């Protein structure tokens, strides 16, 4: 105890306490820097902790009295933990269990000093993949690290985001100690029509969003209750699916067809990606027929689970594990169904409804070596980092999305009364030009290689083409009877299918993409609301490069100043701002633009007018708080619209907009 006080006193003398944000940021950076190697000796305090820290000596600083520490230490001492320099997959039950043991240790820490000591200790003793996953999830969920900015995963574990061709060239540059900057292309060739949309599935920012989403809402989550987690599972993946369909329409491809257990998987996939340890990601040829996967699932079990779920939707209730029936025919139904389909710990009956999504990911990932005869490592579908690269990901999610749709279609359509908000008449809405383009983006590969401390770092980077758009602004005009707070929802929905036929509105609604949702006020009389694309609650800004995070934290600590506290910058979950718009076409692609205003009472929290709580709540909720919108996610497009006349209310406005693609750069 004395030693600890002394250390704190010394640090305060140099300006900052150890639990200051700058210190926390520095510690997290350094724990993740070159994570496959021992901590650098220049990171003196962490290095010291890694050797001298005894987790059992600090259990007084654990909320659980040291239970989690005891469990993990026992496994470590018995040599049960997965060794370093081997791949890690969250879908592997034992590997997940090990990562979770560390998460429980870190989340039980009462202060940051204990968190840091335990992290440094286990970093040097556990599998790197398990450690990275555990640290990311713990930083995301610990109350002590809400403002710490996690470095972009594509710079921490570049192998999972970068083509093997580029990785190979980068190794070469590193070995020759010459700086290198390498172009990364999308996998495959134009002989494959799926190649036209590879820029979306392989976008490293989108992949990063997807991993972070699953870290914010882990299926295994057993901590503090997370509000509407099952519904968020539906909604975030529904939006990815709708977004992908619009991307396909922008490239003259039909929308994705759903996966079918009894039919071949049309599209093969060659990932061109290599594990840092454990060989190449397996390739799948076209038209593969589903095989049972040894030790995971039989195809007929998946078909059975599918039937149980669809049967329950048709009946309108599910069976809980205690035999009671729980109705689905209400606004809560989608949440229950989401938990069942994923499945998460919140599933009311995993025994009966299985784990459709998680099992499907594993079964798809193992189709190249279903019996494990060739000792292939897990496929891209078995990592959230890499899953969306495979066209089968979107087929799988379309299949599950259609199950969710069956449920939503079983609910009564919204009545005029459900939709109306008689205080407001939206009179006019317009948006500045919507123009997309491709640009080059560069990221750092330093963490891809092993190195020695004596060897100078040479800059080695990859650059890749990525979709972006010009910033745009909505101008919304509305007449109000009285002053009030309002909820504003903005969606776009594609107008034509790939054959150039107008999409009937009741089909169209399921393709709608949410662009923004926010709370504001109206005054009696004319109102003009201006909203910028950069303010969208769907998106987050570009991730801050790892190098910059390190520089900023090191400087702040050296100068004894703190870092800015900015929750919004710390959120990793959220579609990249630059992907807010689908690509569109050179001549302009038509979309319906919907602007809906409903009462501010739809907001769950009292402070939504001044506090955006990280401003990525549409797909990612708010950490530790309820989802801010009382309405079902996707409102008002989540229910059937058999009669469009019911949908015509003064507080909704629709108009047609065009998205142009500025095709100056070659893909
Ligand atoms: C049965 O389980 C459901 C869901 O877990 C729960 O809501 C319900 O209260 C339980 N009923 C009884 C009788 O225990
Ligand atoms: C398209 O890009 C070119 C080159 O960057 C630029 O000069 C032009 O103004 C852009 N066109 C539109 C419509 O934004
Ligand atoms: Cu997912």
PDB file of C-alpha atoms and ligand atoms in Angstrom, residues 210 213-214 233 237 240 357 361 384 393 397, ligand 3:
ATOM      1  CA  UNK A 210     -18.894  -4.262 -37.642  1.00  0.00           C
ATOM      2  CA  UNK A 213     -20.734  -3.288 -32.997  1.00  0.00           C
ATOM      3  CA  UNK A 214     -20.185  -6.847 -31.819  1.00  0.00           C
ATOM      4  CA  UNK A 233     -28.950  -6.950 -33.557  1.00  0.00           C
ATOM      5  CA  UNK A 237     -27.670  -5.887 -39.568  1.00  0.00           C
ATOM      6  CA  UNK A 240     -26.048  -3.226 -43.377  1.00  0.00           C
ATOM      7  CA  UNK A 357     -26.678 -16.720 -36.600  1.00  0.00           C
ATOM      8  CA  UNK A 361     -21.251 -18.135 -39.309  1.00  0.00           C
ATOM      9  CA  UNK A 384     -16.295 -10.167 -37.275  1.00  0.00           C
ATOM     10  CA  UNK A 393     -22.183 -12.863 -45.352  1.00  0.00           C
ATOM     11  CA  UNK A 397     -27.939 -11.821 -43.285  1.00  0.00           C
TER      12      UNK A 397
HETATM   13 CU1  LIG B   3     -22.594  -8.933 -37.481  1.00  0.00          CU
END
